[in-house]
Every structure is written in C-alpha cells, then in structure tokens.
Coordinates of N, CA and C in Angstrom, one line a residue:
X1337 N -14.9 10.9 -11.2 CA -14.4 10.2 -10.1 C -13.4 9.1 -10.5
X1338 N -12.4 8.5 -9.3 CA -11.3 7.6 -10.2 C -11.7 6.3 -9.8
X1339 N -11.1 5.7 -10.6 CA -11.2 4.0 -10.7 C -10.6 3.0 -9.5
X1340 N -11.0 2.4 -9.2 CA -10.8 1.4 -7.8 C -9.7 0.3 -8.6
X1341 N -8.6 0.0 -8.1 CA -7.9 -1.1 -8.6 C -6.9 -1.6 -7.8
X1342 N -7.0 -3.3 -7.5 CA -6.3 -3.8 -6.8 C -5.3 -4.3 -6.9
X1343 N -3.7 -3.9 -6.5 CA -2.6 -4.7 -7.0 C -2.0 -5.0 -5.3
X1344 N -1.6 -6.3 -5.6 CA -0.7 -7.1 -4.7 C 0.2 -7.9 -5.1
X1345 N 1.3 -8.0 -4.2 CA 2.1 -9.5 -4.7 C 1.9 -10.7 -4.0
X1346 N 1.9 -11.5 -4.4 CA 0.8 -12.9 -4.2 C 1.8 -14.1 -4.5
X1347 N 2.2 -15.1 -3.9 CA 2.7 -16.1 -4.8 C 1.7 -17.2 -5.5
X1348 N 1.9 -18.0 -5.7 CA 0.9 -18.9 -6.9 C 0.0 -19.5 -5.7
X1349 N 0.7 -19.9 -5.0 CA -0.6 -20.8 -4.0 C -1.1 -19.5 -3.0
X1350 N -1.5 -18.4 -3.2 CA -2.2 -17.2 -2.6 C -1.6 -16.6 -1.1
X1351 N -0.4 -17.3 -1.0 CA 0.2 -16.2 0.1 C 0.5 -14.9 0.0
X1352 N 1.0 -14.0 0.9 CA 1.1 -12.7 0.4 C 2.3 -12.2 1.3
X1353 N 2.3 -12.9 2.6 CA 3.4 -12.8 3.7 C 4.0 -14.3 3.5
X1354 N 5.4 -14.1 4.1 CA 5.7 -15.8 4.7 C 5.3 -16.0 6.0
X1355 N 5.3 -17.3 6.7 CA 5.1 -17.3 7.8 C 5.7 -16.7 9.2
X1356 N 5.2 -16.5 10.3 CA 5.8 -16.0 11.4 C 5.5 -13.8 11.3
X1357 N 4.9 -13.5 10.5 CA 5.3 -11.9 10.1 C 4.6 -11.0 11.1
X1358 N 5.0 -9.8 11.1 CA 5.2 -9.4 12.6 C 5.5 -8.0 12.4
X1359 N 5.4 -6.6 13.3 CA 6.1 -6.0 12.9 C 7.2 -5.6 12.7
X1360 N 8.3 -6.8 13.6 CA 9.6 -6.6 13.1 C 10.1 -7.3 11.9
X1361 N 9.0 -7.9 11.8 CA 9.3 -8.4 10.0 C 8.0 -9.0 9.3
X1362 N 7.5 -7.7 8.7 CA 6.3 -7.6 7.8 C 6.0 -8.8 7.1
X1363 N 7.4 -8.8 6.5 CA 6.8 -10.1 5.0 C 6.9 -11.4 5.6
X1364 N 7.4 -11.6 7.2 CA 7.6 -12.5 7.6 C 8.3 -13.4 6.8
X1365 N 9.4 -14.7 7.3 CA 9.8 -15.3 7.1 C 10.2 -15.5 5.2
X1366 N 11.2 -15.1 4.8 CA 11.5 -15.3 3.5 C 10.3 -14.5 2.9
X1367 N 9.4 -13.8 3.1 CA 8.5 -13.2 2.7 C 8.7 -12.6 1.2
X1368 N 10.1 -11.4 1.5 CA 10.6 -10.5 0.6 C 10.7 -11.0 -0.6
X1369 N 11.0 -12.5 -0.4 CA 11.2 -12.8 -2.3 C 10.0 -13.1 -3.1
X1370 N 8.6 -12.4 -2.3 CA 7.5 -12.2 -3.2 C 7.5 -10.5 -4.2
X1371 N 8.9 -10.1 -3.3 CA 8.9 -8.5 -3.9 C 10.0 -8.8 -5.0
X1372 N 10.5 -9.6 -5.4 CA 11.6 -10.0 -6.3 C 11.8 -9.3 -7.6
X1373 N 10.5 -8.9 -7.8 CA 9.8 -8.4 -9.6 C 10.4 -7.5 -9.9
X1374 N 10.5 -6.4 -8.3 CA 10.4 -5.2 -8.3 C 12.3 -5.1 -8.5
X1375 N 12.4 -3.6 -8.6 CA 13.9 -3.4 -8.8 C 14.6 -3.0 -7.8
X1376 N 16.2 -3.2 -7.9 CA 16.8 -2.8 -6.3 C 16.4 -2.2 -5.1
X1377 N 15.4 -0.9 -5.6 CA 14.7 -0.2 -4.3 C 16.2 0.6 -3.9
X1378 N 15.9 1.4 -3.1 CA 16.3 2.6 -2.7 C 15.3 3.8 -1.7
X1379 N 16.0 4.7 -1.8 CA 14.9 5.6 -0.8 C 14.0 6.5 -1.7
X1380 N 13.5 6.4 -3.0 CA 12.9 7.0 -3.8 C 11.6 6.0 -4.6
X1381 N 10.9 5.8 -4.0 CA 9.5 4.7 -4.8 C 9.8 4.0 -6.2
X1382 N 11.0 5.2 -6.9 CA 11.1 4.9 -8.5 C 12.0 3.9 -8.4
X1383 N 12.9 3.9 -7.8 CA 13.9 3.4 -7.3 C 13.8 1.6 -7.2
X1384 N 12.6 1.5 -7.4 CA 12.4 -0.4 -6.8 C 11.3 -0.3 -8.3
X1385 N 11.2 0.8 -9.8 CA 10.7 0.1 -11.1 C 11.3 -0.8 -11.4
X1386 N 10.3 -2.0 -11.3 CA 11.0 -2.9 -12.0 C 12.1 -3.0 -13.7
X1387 N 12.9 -3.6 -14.0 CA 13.3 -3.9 -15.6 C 13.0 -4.1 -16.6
X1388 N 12.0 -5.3 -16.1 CA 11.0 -6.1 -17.0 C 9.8 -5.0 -17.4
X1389 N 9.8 -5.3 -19.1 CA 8.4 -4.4 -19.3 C 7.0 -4.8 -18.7
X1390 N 6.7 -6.2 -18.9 CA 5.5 -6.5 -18.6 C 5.4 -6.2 -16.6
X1391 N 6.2 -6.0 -16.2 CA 6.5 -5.8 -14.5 C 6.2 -4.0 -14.3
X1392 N 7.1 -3.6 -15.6 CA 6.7 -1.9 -15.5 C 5.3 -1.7 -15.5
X1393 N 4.6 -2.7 -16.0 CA 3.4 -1.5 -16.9 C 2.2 -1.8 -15.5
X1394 N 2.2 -3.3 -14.6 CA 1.8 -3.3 -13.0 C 2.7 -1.8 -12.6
X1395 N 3.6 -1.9 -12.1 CA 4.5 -1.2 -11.2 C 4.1 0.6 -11.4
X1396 N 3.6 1.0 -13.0 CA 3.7 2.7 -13.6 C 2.0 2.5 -13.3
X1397 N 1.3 1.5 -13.3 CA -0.4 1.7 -13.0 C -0.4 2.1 -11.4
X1398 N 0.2 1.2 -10.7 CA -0.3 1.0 -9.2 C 0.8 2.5 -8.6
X1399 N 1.5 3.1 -9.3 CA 2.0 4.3 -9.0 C 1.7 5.6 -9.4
X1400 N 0.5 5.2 -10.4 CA -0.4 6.5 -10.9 C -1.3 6.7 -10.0
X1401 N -1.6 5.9 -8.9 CA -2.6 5.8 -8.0 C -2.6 7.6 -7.4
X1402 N -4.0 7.7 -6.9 CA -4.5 9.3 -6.2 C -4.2 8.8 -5.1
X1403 N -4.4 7.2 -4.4 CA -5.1 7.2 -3.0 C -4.4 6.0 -2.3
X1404 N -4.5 5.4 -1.4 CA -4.1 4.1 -1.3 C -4.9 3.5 0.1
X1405 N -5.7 2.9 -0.3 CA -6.3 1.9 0.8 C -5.9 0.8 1.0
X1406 N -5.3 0.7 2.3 CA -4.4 -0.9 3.2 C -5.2 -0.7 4.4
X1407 N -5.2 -2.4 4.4 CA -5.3 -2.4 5.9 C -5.1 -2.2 6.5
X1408 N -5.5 -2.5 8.2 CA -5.0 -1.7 9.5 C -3.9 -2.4 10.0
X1409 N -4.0 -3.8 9.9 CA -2.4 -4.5 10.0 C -1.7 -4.1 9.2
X1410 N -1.6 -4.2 7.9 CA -0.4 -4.2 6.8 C 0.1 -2.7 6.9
X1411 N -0.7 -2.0 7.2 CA -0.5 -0.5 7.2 C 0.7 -0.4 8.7
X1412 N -0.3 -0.7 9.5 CA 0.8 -0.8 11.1 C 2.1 -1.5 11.0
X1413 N 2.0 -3.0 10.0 CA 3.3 -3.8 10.4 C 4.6 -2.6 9.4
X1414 N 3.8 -1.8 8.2 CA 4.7 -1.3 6.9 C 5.0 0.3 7.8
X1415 N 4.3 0.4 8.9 CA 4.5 1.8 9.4 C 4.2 2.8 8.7
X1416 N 3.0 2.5 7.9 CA 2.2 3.5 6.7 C 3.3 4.1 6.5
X1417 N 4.2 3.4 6.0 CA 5.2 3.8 5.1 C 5.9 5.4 5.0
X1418 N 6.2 5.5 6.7 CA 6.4 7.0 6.8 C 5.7 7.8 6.3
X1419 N 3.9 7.2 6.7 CA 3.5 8.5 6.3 C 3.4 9.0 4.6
X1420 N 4.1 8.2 3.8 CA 4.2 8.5 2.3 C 4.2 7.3 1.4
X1421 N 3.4 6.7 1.1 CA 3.4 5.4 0.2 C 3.9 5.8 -1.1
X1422 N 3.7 6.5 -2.0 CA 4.4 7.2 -2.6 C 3.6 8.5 -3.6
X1423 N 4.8 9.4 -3.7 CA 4.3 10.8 -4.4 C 3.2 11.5 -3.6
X1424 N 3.1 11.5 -2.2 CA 2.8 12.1 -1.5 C 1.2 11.9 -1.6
X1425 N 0.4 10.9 -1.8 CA -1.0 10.9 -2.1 C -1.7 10.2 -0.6
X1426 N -2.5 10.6 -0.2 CA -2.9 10.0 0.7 C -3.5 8.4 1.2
X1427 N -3.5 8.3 2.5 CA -3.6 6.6 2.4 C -4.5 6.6 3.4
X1428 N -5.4 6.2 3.0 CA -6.9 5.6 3.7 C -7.2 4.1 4.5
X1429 N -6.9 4.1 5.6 CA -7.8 2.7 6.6 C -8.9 2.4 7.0
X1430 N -9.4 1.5 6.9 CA -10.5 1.0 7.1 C -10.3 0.4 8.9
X1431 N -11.1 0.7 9.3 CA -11.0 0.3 10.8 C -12.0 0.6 12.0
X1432 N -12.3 -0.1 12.7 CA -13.5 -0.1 13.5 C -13.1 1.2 14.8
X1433 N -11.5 0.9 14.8 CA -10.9 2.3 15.9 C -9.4 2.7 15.4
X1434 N -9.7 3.9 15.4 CA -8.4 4.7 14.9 C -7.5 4.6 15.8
X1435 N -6.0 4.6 15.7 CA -5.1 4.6 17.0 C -5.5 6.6 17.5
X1436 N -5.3 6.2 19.0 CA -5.3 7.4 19.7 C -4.8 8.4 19.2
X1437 N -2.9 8.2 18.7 CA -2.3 9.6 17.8 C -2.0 9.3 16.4
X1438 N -1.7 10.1 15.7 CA -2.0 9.6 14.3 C -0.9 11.0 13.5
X1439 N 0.7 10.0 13.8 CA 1.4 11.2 13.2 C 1.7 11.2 11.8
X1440 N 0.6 10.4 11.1 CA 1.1 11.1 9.6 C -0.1 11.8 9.1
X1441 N 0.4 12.9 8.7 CA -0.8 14.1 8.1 C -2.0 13.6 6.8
X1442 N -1.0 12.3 5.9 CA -1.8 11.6 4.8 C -2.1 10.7 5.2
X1443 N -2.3 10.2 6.4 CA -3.1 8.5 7.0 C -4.4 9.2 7.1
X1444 N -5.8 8.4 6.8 CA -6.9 8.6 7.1 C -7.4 7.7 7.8
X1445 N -7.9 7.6 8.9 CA -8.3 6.3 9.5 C -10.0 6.3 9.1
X1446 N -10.7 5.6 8.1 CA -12.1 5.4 8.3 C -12.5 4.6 9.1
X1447 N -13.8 5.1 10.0 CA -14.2 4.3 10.7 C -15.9 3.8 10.5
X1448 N -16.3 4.5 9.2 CA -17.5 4.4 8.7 C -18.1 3.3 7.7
X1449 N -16.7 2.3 7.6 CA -16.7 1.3 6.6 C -16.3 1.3 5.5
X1450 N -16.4 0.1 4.9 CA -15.5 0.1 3.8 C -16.0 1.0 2.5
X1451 N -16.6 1.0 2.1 CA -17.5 1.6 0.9 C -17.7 3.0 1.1
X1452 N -17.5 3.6 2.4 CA -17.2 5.2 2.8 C -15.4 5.2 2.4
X1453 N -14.4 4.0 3.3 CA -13.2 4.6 2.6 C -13.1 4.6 1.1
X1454 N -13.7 3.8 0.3 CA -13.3 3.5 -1.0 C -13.6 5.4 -1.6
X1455 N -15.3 5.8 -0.9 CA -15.7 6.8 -1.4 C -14.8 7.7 -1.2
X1456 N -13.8 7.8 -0.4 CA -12.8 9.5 0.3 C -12.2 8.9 -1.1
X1457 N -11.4 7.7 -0.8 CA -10.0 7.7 -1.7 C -10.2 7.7 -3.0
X1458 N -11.6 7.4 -3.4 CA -11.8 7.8 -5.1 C -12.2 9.3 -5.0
X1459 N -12.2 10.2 -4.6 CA -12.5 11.3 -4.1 C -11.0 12.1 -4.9
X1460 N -9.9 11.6 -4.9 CA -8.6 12.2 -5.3 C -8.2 11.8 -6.1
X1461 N -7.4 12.8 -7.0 CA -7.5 12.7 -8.4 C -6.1 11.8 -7.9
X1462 N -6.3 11.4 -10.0 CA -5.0 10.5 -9.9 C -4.0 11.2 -10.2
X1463 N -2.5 10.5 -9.6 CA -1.2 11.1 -9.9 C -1.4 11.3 -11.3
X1464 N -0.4 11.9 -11.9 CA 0.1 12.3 -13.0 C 1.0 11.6 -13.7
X1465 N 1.2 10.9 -14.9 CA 2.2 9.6 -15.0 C 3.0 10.2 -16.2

C-alpha cells in the first residue's frame, strides 16, 4: 500500500491563498507569488519543474504521487484541474455531498470520511518517476 504525504505552498506566516479568493481567482489576491518556486508553467505539469534542485526534489516527489486528495473548495475553486491534476492519476474528495454531475471520470467524491478517502487513494499505485 502507498505512503500518505502532504505538500503545499504555504508562506511563512501559514497562508496558502491571498485575500479575497474565489473562483474567479483561486489564489486570491497576489496569491500566485506563493507559486513563485515553481517554473514558467505551460500546458504540460512538467512544464512549471522548478530550476532549483532543492525545489525539484518537493516538485519530482509530489508528482510521483498515485492519487491526489484536495478539498471540496480548493478542488471546485482549481476546477479539479480539468479533471487531470497530473499524469492522469485520480483525485479523491472528501465531502459530506457530492455535486449532482460530476464530469470528470478521475474525480472521486468521498462521502464516507476522511480515513475512507485516504483508504481508495492509497489504494493506487504510485506513478512511475
């Protein structure tokens, strides 16, 4: 079975969004330059490895991932990420009600609690690095 591991970007005094965030603007307010680390980005996941080694070796762990459990906000405001957070692995919610339709084929909505999602998403092997 695979290993549970938490990565976020965080600034020093434990924000994670800026203020005002929404879904027409996730990171809310100047939010984005908590994603600074990462590299240009593009339409390919690899596309935003960072330069920095010590930045790659977060960035090549949290992309070996099998599974990906987000919340039901962060998931909704990010638009579960078309459906593909990356390399096609599925992405698990924790949530008391699933939305009515649910058009991405890798979104799982749990509604059994948290320690049931953790159980599906360690359920899947990890990517391949």
């Amino acid at each position: 079975m695979s290993k549970v591991f938490l990565t976020m970007a965080m600034s020093v005094d434990g924000f994670i969004t800026g203020p005002r965030d929404d879904a027409q603007n996730p990171a809310g307010i100047n939010g984005m330059r908590l994603m600074d680390w990462l590299g240009g980005g593009g339409n390919d996941p690899g596309d935003y490895r960072p330069s920095d080694p010590n930045s790659q070796i977060v960035y090549d762990e949290a992309m070996s991932s099998g599974a990906v459990i987000t919340g039901r906000r962060t998931g909704d405001f990010a638009g579960y990420w078309g459906g593909d957070h990356h390399d096609r692995v599925p992405i698990f919610v924790p949530t008391h009600q699933p939305p009515a339709e649910n058009p991405f084929e890798r979104v799982h909505y749990v509604t059994d609690g948290i320690d049931s999602c953790v159980q599906e998403a360690k359920q899947q092997p990890a990517a391949a690095t």
